[in-house]
Amino acid sequence: MKTKVLAIDDSRTIRNLLAATLEEAGFEYHCAVDGREGVDMYPNVDPDVVITDINMPNLDGFGVIEELRGTGINSKVPILVLTTESAPELKSRARGAGATGWITKPFDDASLIFALKRVTGAAA
Amino acid sequence: MSGSIQDTFFEECEELLEATDEGLTAIEGGDHDPEIVNAIFRAVHSIKGGAGAFGLDDLVAFAHRFETVFDEVRAGRMELDGKLIQLLLRSSDHLSALVEAARDGGQIDEAHHDTLLAALDEYIPEEEEDLTFEPMGLGAPAPVTDLGIMPATPAEPQQETYRIRFRPLKEMYGTGNEPFFLFQALRDMGDLTVKLDETELPGFDAMDMSESYLAWDITLVTKDSRSIVEAVFEFVEGLCELSIEGDGDAEAEANALAALDAMFSAPAAPPAADAAEGEAPAVPFEPPVPAPEPEAKPAAAEEKASAPKAESGMQEQRGGPKPTLRVELERVDRLINAVGELIINHSMLAQQIANLDVSDTRDVETELEGFKNLARDIQEGVMAIRAQPVKPLFQRMARIVREASAATGKTCKLVNEGENTEVDKTVIERLSDPLTHILRNAVDHGVEKPEDREAAGKSKVGEIRLSASHRSGSVCIEIKDDGAGVNRPRVKQIAIEKGLIPENAELTDGEIDNLLFAPGFSTAKEVSNLSGRGVGMDVVKNAVTGLGGRINISSTPGKGSTFTIILPLTLAVMDGMVVSVADQTMVVPITSIVETMRGSDDMINSLGADGTLLSIRGNFVPICDVAGSLGLYRESDRQAGVYLLVETETGQRCALAVDDIHDQRQVVIKSLDGVCGEIAGVAAATILGDGKIAMILDPESIIAASPTAAAFDTERRMSNAS
């Protein structure tokens, strides 16, 4: 079984980069173009891990985390925040909402995979 | 791989820059919807994110400042006043320039870059941290090695034993972190022993299921460095009690302490041996109690509640953007070619059938008609794929006007109209240069200086209106300024000085205006930075003509000038009338034909030595013999007896005399560029059903070359004037 990743990012470039990296590393890749779509897709994709951007239209990354952790879905799945900022307040706010970890953009393939393994235990 | 992703990035940049421009223009126009600011922020942010992935440092740095200013606006800490808006507009232009430079490898204007950075900095609060953005990843060898995935580190690493004490706080479980996976990550690094410490587990009755009681003692023997081991626990920092001790620590720590001691000459520190013993009090690298964590959640929730719909809006509403597919242009071109062949093939079949010696071909012809309709549907569908709104082009033009205004010290506003008008992509691309030139001219020569405008009782800010519309199978692009209009006496004088017209020439206003398009004409007193690039309006005219279009100017002194460009919708297929001229088959574009008629002798009147006029319902129209103007010679004695009444852009009418009309059909335009030079009167060629090549005529230039038409037109205008 491949580890399923749901990536939520409004930037096509970043989605393409993620797709390339993750598929290369043997993950099953799904993506959504904004937070709303991501949350809506979540039940169908049923991912093993979610990677979400922060700044997005319709529903931002914090909103995604809150909705996924919230009562409606009540997901325990690891959520990694993909962000260009490394400000501590941002990390702590994301964590407060229930994020599992964060990846700083620009990400490199190896640390992305490493982070995914750490939160999912994935072999691939 | 990353190459194609980089292409995507630049494509995406175009869209994002468009969104930025659009947003800024809306703000400039007085729209204060917070979502616009949000959208711009996100757009610039995405550019920064992508640029970071490709190591485009200049772009990242600039986008970051730009974005930071927007963040201030977004947070309501800064007012968007006129000055700031202008700065942001210029910054957005510069951002486009940086993207272009990154894509095409061009140079950027360093001085301008620094000026803008400094100007933006003034809006950024002091405490804004420096940008710590390390270009990593794709392409460059990643400095990831210390993250533990790459097996080999350059220096021969030593095996080391780490003793790790790990006790998660209950908060850790709420974040989706799982101790087991952390252990797995550690296991991948070397020999791992995990021992569960369950001593804190209370009795079953006293157990609070939401509490965290378990702790682990872990021993890891690995060649990886301490920082890699720590990296495993990166995400649970502050969510657990953690201590990591290595064999080498004692020594390292002792050294560090000694150094500290030396520095502060403090009393001897607690013996370093303590640490080495392993059972020392845990030294978490973050305070064990998660700081104001419980606060964070309600705060975040509250914020969400207070701004429930802030993130929705504009065209980004759910279901708003239609799903699209990106296709290489080349594939579409191939498809268009194939459709062209299909249409040609249809006419060939039709011809073959007509030539068959069969009595009843009605059924086949019905089917053939169906075939033709299908082919037309396909063709229209394919054309629609290439059709794009002129909006991006128009938005780029806003930038041109801003730059031109800044360079000339004038204030001009560009108003766009009909920017959703769709035109073939290639047409749009090739329109960019002519439009740029006309707009620069409009700012440089058309619009007056602010003080002159004021004196003339106009608003200080010049207005340039750029509009697009569809007009019976063509696209009409209009550039209208509210400047002083063409200075006709001056234009005439320059034309005389340059020897373009004789000194005593009597010219109509329209003719004087059209002198602007004469090769080598320039009204600029001195060569200015802007339009004096050795390129005149003649180049613009050639570019438009090259697209199968026409350009016109009309001007009212004191009120401004209007340039009108009429272009075909597509460069690939058109409706044409198949005619014969001196035993040759030719095609006349339908768009220029007003009506067709068979003439009788009594309709023909002579004018001057060998000019003829056609009388149509009481009006006289000059006759232009197509064969004659193309220099063709009739072998048969058949005389031209069929007339195509055409109208030029200036409203001049002329009857083109041809031998016969055969058919009205769609023809595939094959450009003659590169096959043979420019031929007056011929616009392009096409392939007919029988496989023969037919020329597509350009009525405009045929009329221009006709002496009768010219003579008649002068007369007409003189009689109008009197």
PDB file of N, CA and C in Angstrom, chain B residues 460-512:
ATOM      1  N   LYS B 460      -5.984  67.594 -15.485  1.00  0.00           N
ATOM      2  CA  LYS B 460      -4.525  67.444 -15.590  1.00  0.00           C
ATOM      3  C   LYS B 460      -4.126  66.051 -16.058  1.00  0.00           C
ATOM      4  N   VAL B 461      -4.939  65.093 -15.671  1.00  0.00           N
ATOM      5  CA  VAL B 461      -4.618  63.706 -15.990  1.00  0.00           C
ATOM      6  C   VAL B 461      -5.154  63.354 -17.375  1.00  0.00           C
ATOM      7  N   GLY B 462      -4.247  62.976 -18.237  1.00  0.00           N
ATOM      8  CA  GLY B 462      -4.661  62.580 -19.572  1.00  0.00           C
ATOM      9  C   GLY B 462      -5.318  61.222 -19.542  1.00  0.00           C
ATOM     10  N   GLU B 463      -6.268  61.028 -20.436  1.00  0.00           N
ATOM     11  CA  GLU B 463      -6.931  59.731 -20.454  1.00  0.00           C
ATOM     12  C   GLU B 463      -6.700  59.068 -21.803  1.00  0.00           C
ATOM     13  N   ILE B 464      -6.255  57.832 -21.734  1.00  0.00           N
ATOM     14  CA  ILE B 464      -6.090  57.063 -22.960  1.00  0.00           C
ATOM     15  C   ILE B 464      -7.027  55.865 -22.853  1.00  0.00           C
ATOM     16  N   ARG B 465      -7.844  55.719 -23.855  1.00  0.00           N
ATOM     17  CA  ARG B 465      -8.844  54.670 -23.832  1.00  0.00           C
ATOM     18  C   ARG B 465      -8.418  53.581 -24.811  1.00  0.00           C
ATOM     19  N   LEU B 466      -8.315  52.379 -24.293  1.00  0.00           N
ATOM     20  CA  LEU B 466      -7.929  51.258 -25.140  1.00  0.00           C
ATOM     21  C   LEU B 466      -9.118  50.308 -25.161  1.00  0.00           C
ATOM     22  N   SER B 467      -9.682  50.114 -26.347  1.00  0.00           N
ATOM     23  CA  SER B 467     -10.869  49.267 -26.362  1.00  0.00           C
ATOM     24  C   SER B 467     -10.769  48.212 -27.452  1.00  0.00           C
ATOM     25  N   ALA B 468     -11.444  47.122 -27.212  1.00  0.00           N
ATOM     26  CA  ALA B 468     -11.487  46.041 -28.191  1.00  0.00           C
ATOM     27  C   ALA B 468     -12.930  45.645 -28.395  1.00  0.00           C
ATOM     28  N   SER B 469     -13.281  45.331 -29.627  1.00  0.00           N
ATOM     29  CA  SER B 469     -14.638  44.850 -29.878  1.00  0.00           C
ATOM     30  C   SER B 469     -14.635  44.014 -31.144  1.00  0.00           C
ATOM     31  N   HIS B 470     -15.661  43.219 -31.275  1.00  0.00           N
ATOM     32  CA  HIS B 470     -15.816  42.429 -32.495  1.00  0.00           C
ATOM     33  C   HIS B 470     -16.664  43.220 -33.468  1.00  0.00           C
ATOM     34  N   ARG B 471     -16.256  43.233 -34.701  1.00  0.00           N
ATOM     35  CA  ARG B 471     -17.034  43.960 -35.682  1.00  0.00           C
ATOM     36  C   ARG B 471     -17.115  43.087 -36.933  1.00  0.00           C
ATOM     37  N   SER B 472     -18.229  42.470 -37.112  1.00  0.00           N
ATOM     38  CA  SER B 472     -18.503  41.587 -38.247  1.00  0.00           C
ATOM     39  C   SER B 472     -17.296  40.785 -38.718  1.00  0.00           C
ATOM     40  N   GLY B 473     -16.920  39.824 -37.912  1.00  0.00           N
ATOM     41  CA  GLY B 473     -15.858  38.922 -38.314  1.00  0.00           C
ATOM     42  C   GLY B 473     -14.463  39.486 -38.148  1.00  0.00           C
ATOM     43  N   SER B 474     -14.360  40.683 -37.656  1.00  0.00           N
ATOM     44  CA  SER B 474     -13.031  41.255 -37.419  1.00  0.00           C
ATOM     45  C   SER B 474     -12.945  41.722 -35.969  1.00  0.00           C
ATOM     46  N   VAL B 475     -11.741  42.043 -35.579  1.00  0.00           N
ATOM     47  CA  VAL B 475     -11.553  42.621 -34.262  1.00  0.00           C
ATOM     48  C   VAL B 475     -11.181  44.074 -34.458  1.00  0.00           C
ATOM     49  N   CYS B 476     -11.788  44.915 -33.664  1.00  0.00           N
ATOM     50  CA  CYS B 476     -11.473  46.324 -33.775  1.00  0.00           C
ATOM     51  C   CYS B 476     -10.814  46.781 -32.482  1.00  0.00           C
ATOM     52  N   ILE B 477      -9.593  47.264 -32.588  1.00  0.00           N
ATOM     53  CA  ILE B 477      -8.885  47.760 -31.418  1.00  0.00           C
ATOM     54  C   ILE B 477      -8.744  49.269 -31.588  1.00  0.00           C
ATOM     55  N   GLU B 478      -9.160  49.990 -30.578  1.00  0.00           N
ATOM     56  CA  GLU B 478      -9.118  51.438 -30.699  1.00  0.00           C
ATOM     57  C   GLU B 478      -8.265  52.035 -29.590  1.00  0.00           C
ATOM     58  N   ILE B 479      -7.393  52.951 -29.964  1.00  0.00           N
ATOM     59  CA  ILE B 479      -6.591  53.647 -28.963  1.00  0.00           C
ATOM     60  C   ILE B 479      -6.923  55.128 -29.097  1.00  0.00           C
ATOM     61  N   LYS B 480      -7.547  55.648 -28.068  1.00  0.00           N
ATOM     62  CA  LYS B 480      -8.059  57.004 -28.176  1.00  0.00           C
ATOM     63  C   LYS B 480      -7.493  57.844 -27.044  1.00  0.00           C
ATOM     64  N   ASP B 481      -6.827  58.943 -27.390  1.00  0.00           N
ATOM     65  CA  ASP B 481      -6.340  59.811 -26.319  1.00  0.00           C
ATOM     66  C   ASP B 481      -7.113  61.118 -26.336  1.00  0.00           C
ATOM     67  N   ASP B 482      -7.079  61.816 -25.218  1.00  0.00           N
ATOM     68  CA  ASP B 482      -7.796  63.087 -25.160  1.00  0.00           C
ATOM     69  C   ASP B 482      -6.794  64.244 -25.183  1.00  0.00           C
ATOM     70  N   GLY B 483      -5.760  64.048 -25.975  1.00  0.00           N
ATOM     71  CA  GLY B 483      -4.686  65.044 -26.045  1.00  0.00           C
ATOM     72  C   GLY B 483      -5.004  66.170 -27.012  1.00  0.00           C
ATOM     73  N   ALA B 484      -3.943  66.708 -27.603  1.00  0.00           N
ATOM     74  CA  ALA B 484      -4.108  67.900 -28.428  1.00  0.00           C
ATOM     75  C   ALA B 484      -4.489  67.575 -29.867  1.00  0.00           C
ATOM     76  N   GLY B 485      -4.426  66.303 -30.219  1.00  0.00           N
ATOM     77  CA  GLY B 485      -4.701  65.948 -31.609  1.00  0.00           C
ATOM     78  C   GLY B 485      -3.460  66.155 -32.462  1.00  0.00           C
ATOM     79  N   VAL B 486      -3.558  65.728 -33.687  1.00  0.00           N
ATOM     80  CA  VAL B 486      -2.393  65.829 -34.572  1.00  0.00           C
ATOM     81  C   VAL B 486      -2.166  67.312 -34.917  1.00  0.00           C
ATOM     82  N   ASN B 487      -0.953  67.743 -34.773  1.00  0.00           N
ATOM     83  CA  ASN B 487      -0.586  69.110 -35.123  1.00  0.00           C
ATOM     84  C   ASN B 487      -0.361  69.151 -36.634  1.00  0.00           C
ATOM     85  N   ARG B 488      -1.420  69.383 -37.364  1.00  0.00           N
ATOM     86  CA  ARG B 488      -1.367  69.189 -38.817  1.00  0.00           C
ATOM     87  C   ARG B 488      -0.380  70.114 -39.530  1.00  0.00           C
ATOM     88  N   PRO B 489      -0.371  71.415 -39.223  1.00  0.00           N
ATOM     89  CA  PRO B 489       0.603  72.255 -39.921  1.00  0.00           C
ATOM     90  C   PRO B 489       2.034  71.743 -39.739  1.00  0.00           C
ATOM     91  N   ARG B 490       2.312  71.287 -38.530  1.00  0.00           N
ATOM     92  CA  ARG B 490       3.660  70.802 -38.249  1.00  0.00           C
ATOM     93  C   ARG B 490       3.960  69.501 -38.991  1.00  0.00           C
ATOM     94  N   VAL B 491       2.972  68.614 -38.974  1.00  0.00           N
ATOM     95  CA  VAL B 491       3.147  67.339 -39.669  1.00  0.00           C
ATOM     96  C   VAL B 491       3.416  67.594 -41.148  1.00  0.00           C
ATOM     97  N   LYS B 492       2.640  68.523 -41.693  1.00  0.00           N
ATOM     98  CA  LYS B 492       2.790  68.813 -43.115  1.00  0.00           C
ATOM     99  C   LYS B 492       4.172  69.392 -43.387  1.00  0.00           C
ATOM    100  N   GLN B 493       4.574  70.287 -42.510  1.00  0.00           N
ATOM    101  CA  GLN B 493       5.871  70.917 -42.692  1.00  0.00           C
ATOM    102  C   GLN B 493       7.001  69.882 -42.655  1.00  0.00           C
ATOM    103  N   ILE B 494       6.915  68.993 -41.677  1.00  0.00           N
ATOM    104  CA  ILE B 494       7.963  67.965 -41.570  1.00  0.00           C
ATOM    105  C   ILE B 494       7.980  67.106 -42.820  1.00  0.00           C
ATOM    106  N   ALA B 495       6.768  66.761 -43.289  1.00  0.00           N
ATOM    107  CA  ALA B 495       6.685  65.925 -44.483  1.00  0.00           C
ATOM    108  C   ALA B 495       7.326  66.639 -45.673  1.00  0.00           C
ATOM    109  N   ILE B 496       7.127  67.954 -45.739  1.00  0.00           N
ATOM    110  CA  ILE B 496       7.742  68.707 -46.833  1.00  0.00           C
ATOM    111  C   ILE B 496       9.253  68.733 -46.655  1.00  0.00           C
ATOM    112  N   GLU B 497       9.688  68.982 -45.413  1.00  0.00           N
ATOM    113  CA  GLU B 497      11.136  69.016 -45.144  1.00  0.00           C
ATOM    114  C   GLU B 497      11.801  67.698 -45.490  1.00  0.00           C
ATOM    115  N   LYS B 498      11.094  66.622 -45.196  1.00  0.00           N
ATOM    116  CA  LYS B 498      11.684  65.312 -45.451  1.00  0.00           C
ATOM    117  C   LYS B 498      11.469  64.872 -46.887  1.00  0.00           C
ATOM    118  N   GLY B 499      10.831  65.725 -47.653  1.00  0.00           N
ATOM    119  CA  GLY B 499      10.632  65.398 -49.053  1.00  0.00           C
ATOM    120  C   GLY B 499       9.592  64.328 -49.303  1.00  0.00           C
ATOM    121  N   LEU B 500       8.709  64.130 -48.326  1.00  0.00           N
ATOM    122  CA  LEU B 500       7.693  63.102 -48.494  1.00  0.00           C
ATOM    123  C   LEU B 500       6.568  63.601 -49.396  1.00  0.00           C
ATOM    124  N   ILE B 501       6.321  64.914 -49.358  1.00  0.00           N
ATOM    125  CA  ILE B 501       5.294  65.494 -50.232  1.00  0.00           C
ATOM    126  C   ILE B 501       5.861  66.775 -50.849  1.00  0.00           C
ATOM    127  N   PRO B 502       5.370  67.162 -52.030  1.00  0.00           N
ATOM    128  CA  PRO B 502       5.832  68.403 -52.643  1.00  0.00           C
ATOM    129  C   PRO B 502       5.383  69.612 -51.823  1.00  0.00           C
ATOM    130  N   GLU B 503       6.129  70.680 -51.927  1.00  0.00           N
ATOM    131  CA  GLU B 503       5.912  71.842 -51.080  1.00  0.00           C
ATOM    132  C   GLU B 503       4.509  72.427 -51.220  1.00  0.00           C
ATOM    133  N   ASN B 504       3.974  72.382 -52.446  1.00  0.00           N
ATOM    134  CA  ASN B 504       2.679  73.017 -52.651  1.00  0.00           C
ATOM    135  C   ASN B 504       1.520  72.019 -52.613  1.00  0.00           C
ATOM    136  N   ALA B 505       1.779  70.875 -52.012  1.00  0.00           N
ATOM    137  CA  ALA B 505       0.745  69.838 -52.007  1.00  0.00           C
ATOM    138  C   ALA B 505      -0.495  70.285 -51.254  1.00  0.00           C
ATOM    139  N   GLU B 506      -1.642  69.962 -51.861  1.00  0.00           N
ATOM    140  CA  GLU B 506      -2.912  70.241 -51.178  1.00  0.00           C
ATOM    141  C   GLU B 506      -3.379  68.934 -50.580  1.00  0.00           C
ATOM    142  N   LEU B 507      -3.419  68.879 -49.299  1.00  0.00           N
ATOM    143  CA  LEU B 507      -3.798  67.618 -48.666  1.00  0.00           C
ATOM    144  C   LEU B 507      -5.029  67.803 -47.789  1.00  0.00           C
ATOM    145  N   THR B 508      -5.845  66.758 -47.771  1.00  0.00           N
ATOM    146  CA  THR B 508      -6.980  66.804 -46.852  1.00  0.00           C
ATOM    147  C   THR B 508      -6.458  66.516 -45.447  1.00  0.00           C
ATOM    148  N   ASP B 509      -7.277  66.806 -44.450  1.00  0.00           N
ATOM    149  CA  ASP B 509      -6.869  66.539 -43.067  1.00  0.00           C
ATOM    150  C   ASP B 509      -6.495  65.079 -42.880  1.00  0.00           C
ATOM    151  N   GLY B 510      -7.353  64.224 -43.454  1.00  0.00           N
ATOM    152  CA  GLY B 510      -7.099  62.794 -43.312  1.00  0.00           C
ATOM    153  C   GLY B 510      -5.772  62.398 -43.931  1.00  0.00           C
ATOM    154  N   GLU B 511      -5.471  62.990 -45.053  1.00  0.00           N
ATOM    155  CA  GLU B 511      -4.209  62.663 -45.719  1.00  0.00           C
ATOM    156  C   GLU B 511      -3.018  63.135 -44.891  1.00  0.00           C
ATOM    157  N   ILE B 512      -3.180  64.309 -44.282  1.00  0.00           N
ATOM    158  CA  ILE B 512      -2.086  64.795 -43.433  1.00  0.00           C
ATOM    159  C   ILE B 512      -1.891  63.842 -42.259  1.00  0.00           C
TER     160      ILE B 512
END
